[in-house]
């Protein structure tokens, strides 16, 4: 029996080590991933969000709250990225409110303890 040495994975030139990526890019990528996942869970990727098989408001609430915490706590580092991320977050919060059968009270919606009430 001959053992073959494990081969090192091949890396493309597009792959960067984490230490080479600026923190604002890491934060922004994480925020975009949370936004995308929340939008999916709200059913916004489907033509009829209410009939979406991916719709799960409980999961959407968790993702939006995590996004709100990330954006709010890192806003001072985001520079030009802060405005679009805040706008996206607020849009998701409003979409959640519209999708809820019994909307949360002002300040009680997902992430609103970090962002303040969203109307």
Short mmCIF file of N, CA, C and O in Angstrom, two decimals, residues 23-112:
data_model
loop_
_atom_site.label_atom_id
_atom_site.label_comp_id
_atom_site.label_asym_id
_atom_site.label_seq_id
_atom_site.Cartn_x
_atom_site.Cartn_y
_atom_site.Cartn_z
N UNK A 23 -11.00 46.00 6.97
CA UNK A 23 -12.11 45.70 7.87
C UNK A 23 -13.44 46.21 7.33
O UNK A 23 -14.47 45.54 7.48
N UNK A 24 -13.46 47.36 6.68
CA UNK A 24 -14.71 47.88 6.14
C UNK A 24 -15.30 46.93 5.10
O UNK A 24 -16.51 46.76 5.00
N UNK A 25 -14.44 46.25 4.36
CA UNK A 25 -14.92 45.29 3.36
C UNK A 25 -15.48 44.04 4.04
O UNK A 25 -16.52 43.51 3.62
N UNK A 26 -14.84 43.58 5.09
CA UNK A 26 -15.33 42.40 5.82
C UNK A 26 -16.70 42.71 6.43
O UNK A 26 -17.65 41.93 6.31
N UNK A 27 -16.82 43.88 7.07
CA UNK A 27 -18.08 44.28 7.69
C UNK A 27 -19.17 44.42 6.63
O UNK A 27 -20.29 43.95 6.80
N UNK A 28 -18.83 45.07 5.53
CA UNK A 28 -19.82 45.28 4.46
C UNK A 28 -20.29 43.96 3.86
O UNK A 28 -21.48 43.77 3.59
N UNK A 29 -19.36 43.04 3.64
CA UNK A 29 -19.74 41.73 3.09
C UNK A 29 -20.66 40.98 4.05
O UNK A 29 -21.63 40.35 3.62
N UNK A 30 -20.35 41.05 5.34
CA UNK A 30 -21.20 40.37 6.33
C UNK A 30 -22.59 41.01 6.33
O UNK A 30 -23.60 40.30 6.39
N UNK A 31 -22.65 42.33 6.24
CA UNK A 31 -23.94 43.03 6.22
C UNK A 31 -24.74 42.65 4.99
O UNK A 31 -25.95 42.40 5.08
N UNK A 32 -24.09 42.59 3.84
CA UNK A 32 -24.80 42.22 2.61
C UNK A 32 -25.31 40.78 2.69
O UNK A 32 -26.43 40.49 2.25
N UNK A 33 -24.55 39.90 3.29
CA UNK A 33 -25.01 38.52 3.45
C UNK A 33 -26.24 38.46 4.36
O UNK A 33 -27.22 37.77 4.04
N UNK A 34 -26.21 39.20 5.46
CA UNK A 34 -27.37 39.25 6.36
C UNK A 34 -28.58 39.85 5.66
O UNK A 34 -29.70 39.36 5.81
N UNK A 35 -28.35 40.91 4.89
CA UNK A 35 -29.45 41.54 4.14
C UNK A 35 -30.08 40.57 3.15
O UNK A 35 -31.30 40.47 3.05
N UNK A 36 -29.23 39.90 2.41
CA UNK A 36 -29.73 38.95 1.40
C UNK A 36 -30.52 37.82 2.04
O UNK A 36 -31.59 37.44 1.56
N UNK A 37 -29.99 37.29 3.13
CA UNK A 37 -30.68 36.20 3.82
C UNK A 37 -32.02 36.67 4.39
O UNK A 37 -33.03 35.96 4.31
N UNK A 38 -32.04 37.88 4.95
CA UNK A 38 -33.29 38.41 5.50
C UNK A 38 -34.32 38.63 4.40
O UNK A 38 -35.51 38.32 4.57
N UNK A 39 -33.87 39.15 3.26
CA UNK A 39 -34.79 39.37 2.14
C UNK A 39 -35.38 38.04 1.67
O UNK A 39 -36.58 37.96 1.36
N UNK A 40 -34.56 37.01 1.61
CA UNK A 40 -35.06 35.67 1.23
C UNK A 40 -36.11 35.20 2.22
O UNK A 40 -37.15 34.67 1.83
N UNK A 41 -35.84 35.37 3.52
CA UNK A 41 -36.77 34.89 4.55
C UNK A 41 -38.05 35.72 4.59
O UNK A 41 -39.08 35.25 5.07
N UNK A 42 -38.00 36.95 4.06
CA UNK A 42 -39.22 37.75 3.93
C UNK A 42 -39.98 37.40 2.66
O UNK A 42 -41.09 37.88 2.45
N UNK A 43 -39.35 36.59 1.80
CA UNK A 43 -39.98 36.19 0.56
C UNK A 43 -39.82 37.21 -0.55
O UNK A 43 -40.46 37.12 -1.59
N UNK A 44 -38.95 38.19 -0.36
CA UNK A 44 -38.82 39.29 -1.32
C UNK A 44 -38.19 38.88 -2.64
O UNK A 44 -38.29 39.62 -3.61
N UNK A 45 -37.58 37.72 -2.70
CA UNK A 45 -36.97 37.26 -3.95
C UNK A 45 -38.00 36.61 -4.87
O UNK A 45 -37.71 36.38 -6.04
N UNK A 46 -39.18 36.34 -4.35
CA UNK A 46 -40.22 35.68 -5.15
C UNK A 46 -41.24 36.71 -5.65
O UNK A 46 -41.47 37.73 -5.00
N UNK A 47 -41.87 36.40 -6.78
CA UNK A 47 -42.88 37.33 -7.32
C UNK A 47 -44.04 37.58 -6.34
O UNK A 47 -44.56 38.68 -6.28
N UNK A 48 -44.41 36.57 -5.60
CA UNK A 48 -45.47 36.70 -4.60
C UNK A 48 -44.87 36.36 -3.23
O UNK A 48 -44.85 35.19 -2.83
N UNK A 49 -44.37 37.37 -2.50
CA UNK A 49 -43.71 37.10 -1.22
C UNK A 49 -44.55 36.31 -0.23
O UNK A 49 -44.03 35.48 0.50
N UNK A 50 -45.86 36.53 -0.23
CA UNK A 50 -46.72 35.83 0.73
C UNK A 50 -46.81 34.34 0.46
O UNK A 50 -47.07 33.55 1.36
N UNK A 51 -46.56 33.94 -0.78
CA UNK A 51 -46.63 32.52 -1.15
C UNK A 51 -45.24 31.89 -1.25
O UNK A 51 -45.13 30.73 -1.63
N UNK A 52 -44.22 32.63 -0.90
CA UNK A 52 -42.86 32.13 -1.03
C UNK A 52 -42.62 30.92 -0.11
O UNK A 52 -42.95 30.96 1.08
N UNK A 53 -42.02 29.86 -0.65
CA UNK A 53 -41.70 28.71 0.20
C UNK A 53 -40.55 29.00 1.16
O UNK A 53 -40.32 28.25 2.09
N UNK A 54 -39.86 30.11 0.95
CA UNK A 54 -38.72 30.48 1.80
C UNK A 54 -39.11 31.45 2.91
O UNK A 54 -38.29 31.78 3.75
N UNK A 55 -40.34 31.88 2.91
CA UNK A 55 -40.78 32.89 3.87
C UNK A 55 -40.81 32.30 5.28
O UNK A 55 -41.42 31.25 5.53
N UNK A 56 -40.11 32.98 6.18
CA UNK A 56 -40.06 32.57 7.58
C UNK A 56 -39.78 33.83 8.39
O UNK A 56 -38.63 34.27 8.50
N UNK A 57 -40.82 34.42 8.94
CA UNK A 57 -40.68 35.71 9.62
C UNK A 57 -39.86 35.61 10.90
O UNK A 57 -39.19 36.56 11.28
N UNK A 58 -39.90 34.46 11.57
CA UNK A 58 -39.08 34.29 12.77
C UNK A 58 -37.59 34.35 12.41
O UNK A 58 -36.81 35.02 13.08
N UNK A 59 -37.23 33.66 11.35
CA UNK A 59 -35.83 33.71 10.89
C UNK A 59 -35.47 35.10 10.39
O UNK A 59 -34.37 35.59 10.64
N UNK A 60 -36.38 35.75 9.68
CA UNK A 60 -36.14 37.11 9.18
C UNK A 60 -35.90 38.06 10.34
O UNK A 60 -35.00 38.91 10.28
N UNK A 61 -36.67 37.93 11.40
CA UNK A 61 -36.49 38.79 12.59
C UNK A 61 -35.07 38.65 13.15
O UNK A 61 -34.41 39.64 13.46
N UNK A 62 -34.59 37.44 13.25
CA UNK A 62 -33.24 37.21 13.80
C UNK A 62 -32.17 37.83 12.91
O UNK A 62 -31.21 38.44 13.39
N UNK A 63 -32.32 37.65 11.61
CA UNK A 63 -31.33 38.18 10.66
C UNK A 63 -31.34 39.70 10.64
O UNK A 63 -30.28 40.34 10.63
N UNK A 64 -32.52 40.30 10.68
CA UNK A 64 -32.62 41.76 10.68
C UNK A 64 -32.05 42.34 11.96
O UNK A 64 -31.35 43.35 11.94
N UNK A 65 -32.30 41.68 13.08
CA UNK A 65 -31.75 42.15 14.36
C UNK A 65 -30.23 42.07 14.36
O UNK A 65 -29.54 42.99 14.79
N UNK A 66 -29.69 40.98 13.84
CA UNK A 66 -28.22 40.84 13.74
C UNK A 66 -27.65 41.92 12.82
O UNK A 66 -26.61 42.52 13.13
N UNK A 67 -28.32 42.17 11.71
CA UNK A 67 -27.88 43.20 10.79
C UNK A 67 -27.90 44.57 11.46
O UNK A 67 -26.94 45.35 11.33
N UNK A 68 -28.95 44.87 12.19
CA UNK A 68 -29.06 46.15 12.88
C UNK A 68 -27.93 46.33 13.89
O UNK A 68 -27.33 47.40 13.99
N UNK A 69 -27.62 45.27 14.62
CA UNK A 69 -26.52 45.35 15.58
C UNK A 69 -25.19 45.59 14.89
O UNK A 69 -24.38 46.42 15.34
N UNK A 70 -24.96 44.89 13.80
CA UNK A 70 -23.69 45.05 13.06
C UNK A 70 -23.56 46.45 12.49
O UNK A 70 -22.54 47.12 12.67
N UNK A 71 -24.60 46.92 11.80
CA UNK A 71 -24.54 48.23 11.16
C UNK A 71 -24.43 49.34 12.21
O UNK A 71 -23.59 50.24 12.09
N UNK A 72 -25.23 49.27 13.26
CA UNK A 72 -25.22 50.31 14.28
C UNK A 72 -23.88 50.37 15.02
O UNK A 72 -23.34 51.45 15.25
N UNK A 73 -23.34 49.22 15.33
CA UNK A 73 -22.08 49.20 16.10
C UNK A 73 -20.86 49.54 15.27
O UNK A 73 -19.83 49.92 15.81
N UNK A 74 -20.96 49.45 13.95
CA UNK A 74 -19.79 49.70 13.11
C UNK A 74 -19.95 50.91 12.21
O UNK A 74 -19.10 51.16 11.36
N UNK A 75 -21.01 51.70 12.41
CA UNK A 75 -21.29 52.82 11.51
C UNK A 75 -20.12 53.80 11.42
O UNK A 75 -19.84 54.35 10.35
N UNK A 76 -19.40 54.00 12.49
CA UNK A 76 -18.29 54.96 12.46
C UNK A 76 -17.14 54.50 11.57
O UNK A 76 -16.33 55.32 11.13
N UNK A 77 -17.07 53.22 11.27
CA UNK A 77 -16.00 52.69 10.44
C UNK A 77 -16.40 52.52 8.97
O UNK A 77 -15.55 52.27 8.13
N UNK A 78 -17.68 52.61 8.68
CA UNK A 78 -18.18 52.28 7.36
C UNK A 78 -18.05 53.39 6.31
O UNK A 78 -18.13 53.12 5.12
N UNK A 79 -17.88 54.62 6.75
CA UNK A 79 -17.70 55.72 5.80
C UNK A 79 -18.85 55.80 4.81
O UNK A 79 -20.02 55.83 5.19
N UNK A 80 -18.51 55.80 3.52
CA UNK A 80 -19.51 55.93 2.46
C UNK A 80 -20.48 54.75 2.41
O UNK A 80 -21.56 54.87 1.85
N UNK A 81 -20.10 53.63 2.99
CA UNK A 81 -20.95 52.44 2.96
C UNK A 81 -22.10 52.52 3.98
O UNK A 81 -23.07 51.78 3.87
N UNK A 82 -21.97 53.40 4.96
CA UNK A 82 -22.96 53.46 6.04
C UNK A 82 -24.36 53.80 5.54
O UNK A 82 -25.33 53.15 5.92
N UNK A 83 -24.48 54.79 4.68
CA UNK A 83 -25.79 55.23 4.20
C UNK A 83 -26.56 54.13 3.48
O UNK A 83 -27.70 53.83 3.85
N UNK A 84 -25.96 53.50 2.46
CA UNK A 84 -26.68 52.43 1.77
C UNK A 84 -27.03 51.24 2.68
O UNK A 84 -28.10 50.65 2.54
N UNK A 85 -26.14 50.92 3.61
CA UNK A 85 -26.43 49.79 4.52
C UNK A 85 -27.58 50.15 5.45
O UNK A 85 -28.46 49.32 5.71
N UNK A 86 -27.60 51.38 5.94
CA UNK A 86 -28.71 51.82 6.80
C UNK A 86 -30.03 51.83 6.02
O UNK A 86 -31.07 51.44 6.55
N UNK A 87 -29.98 52.31 4.78
CA UNK A 87 -31.18 52.33 3.94
C UNK A 87 -31.71 50.93 3.70
O UNK A 87 -32.92 50.68 3.78
N UNK A 88 -30.80 50.00 3.40
CA UNK A 88 -31.21 48.61 3.19
C UNK A 88 -31.82 48.00 4.44
O UNK A 88 -32.83 47.30 4.38
N UNK A 89 -31.20 48.28 5.58
CA UNK A 89 -31.72 47.78 6.85
C UNK A 89 -33.12 48.32 7.10
O UNK A 89 -34.04 47.58 7.45
N UNK A 90 -33.30 49.62 6.90
CA UNK A 90 -34.60 50.23 7.15
C UNK A 90 -35.66 49.66 6.20
O UNK A 90 -36.80 49.41 6.60
N UNK A 91 -35.28 49.40 4.96
CA UNK A 91 -36.22 48.79 4.01
C UNK A 91 -36.66 47.41 4.47
O UNK A 91 -37.83 47.04 4.36
N UNK A 92 -35.72 46.63 4.99
CA UNK A 92 -36.05 45.29 5.51
C UNK A 92 -36.95 45.39 6.73
O UNK A 92 -37.89 44.61 6.89
N UNK A 93 -36.67 46.35 7.60
CA UNK A 93 -37.50 46.54 8.79
C UNK A 93 -38.94 46.90 8.39
O UNK A 93 -39.90 46.39 8.96
N UNK A 94 -39.08 47.77 7.39
CA UNK A 94 -40.42 48.15 6.92
C UNK A 94 -41.12 46.96 6.25
O UNK A 94 -42.31 46.75 6.45
N UNK A 95 -40.37 46.20 5.46
CA UNK A 95 -40.95 45.03 4.80
C UNK A 95 -41.42 44.01 5.83
O UNK A 95 -42.46 43.37 5.66
N UNK A 96 -40.65 43.86 6.91
CA UNK A 96 -41.05 42.95 7.97
C UNK A 96 -42.36 43.41 8.60
O UNK A 96 -43.27 42.62 8.82
N UNK A 97 -42.44 44.70 8.88
CA UNK A 97 -43.66 45.25 9.49
C UNK A 97 -44.87 45.00 8.60
O UNK A 97 -45.94 44.61 9.06
N UNK A 98 -44.70 45.21 7.29
CA UNK A 98 -45.79 44.99 6.34
C UNK A 98 -46.17 43.52 6.24
O UNK A 98 -47.34 43.19 6.02
N UNK A 99 -45.20 42.63 6.39
CA UNK A 99 -45.45 41.19 6.25
C UNK A 99 -46.09 40.59 7.49
O UNK A 99 -46.70 39.52 7.41
N UNK A 100 -45.97 41.26 8.61
CA UNK A 100 -46.48 40.70 9.87
C UNK A 100 -47.99 40.81 9.96
O UNK A 100 -48.57 41.86 9.69
N UNK A 101 -48.63 39.73 10.37
CA UNK A 101 -50.08 39.73 10.56
C UNK A 101 -50.46 40.67 11.70
O UNK A 101 -51.46 41.37 11.64
N UNK A 102 -49.64 40.66 12.74
CA UNK A 102 -49.83 41.56 13.88
C UNK A 102 -48.51 42.32 14.04
O UNK A 102 -47.56 41.82 14.66
N UNK A 103 -48.42 43.52 13.45
CA UNK A 103 -47.16 44.27 13.51
C UNK A 103 -46.74 44.60 14.94
O UNK A 103 -47.58 44.83 15.81
N UNK A 104 -45.43 44.61 15.15
CA UNK A 104 -44.87 44.98 16.44
C UNK A 104 -45.15 46.46 16.70
O UNK A 104 -45.27 47.26 15.76
N UNK A 105 -45.19 46.82 17.97
CA UNK A 105 -45.36 48.23 18.33
C UNK A 105 -44.11 49.01 17.95
O UNK A 105 -43.04 48.44 17.72
N UNK A 106 -44.22 50.33 17.89
CA UNK A 106 -43.05 51.16 17.58
C UNK A 106 -41.89 50.87 18.54
O UNK A 106 -42.08 50.80 19.75
N UNK A 107 -40.74 50.63 17.97
CA UNK A 107 -39.56 50.32 18.77
C UNK A 107 -39.42 48.87 19.14
O UNK A 107 -38.43 48.48 19.74
N UNK A 108 -40.41 48.04 18.79
CA UNK A 108 -40.38 46.62 19.17
C UNK A 108 -40.08 45.70 18.00
O UNK A 108 -39.96 44.49 18.18
N UNK A 109 -39.97 46.24 16.79
CA UNK A 109 -39.69 45.43 15.60
C UNK A 109 -38.26 44.93 15.58
O UNK A 109 -37.44 45.30 16.43
N UNK A 110 -37.93 44.10 14.62
CA UNK A 110 -36.58 43.53 14.57
C UNK A 110 -35.52 44.62 14.41
O UNK A 110 -35.60 45.47 13.53
N UNK A 111 -34.57 44.61 15.31
CA UNK A 111 -33.44 45.53 15.26
C UNK A 111 -33.74 46.93 15.76
O UNK A 111 -32.84 47.76 15.87
N UNK A 112 -34.99 47.22 16.10
CA UNK A 112 -35.34 48.57 16.50
C UNK A 112 -34.76 48.98 17.85
O UNK A 112 -34.66 50.16 18.14
#
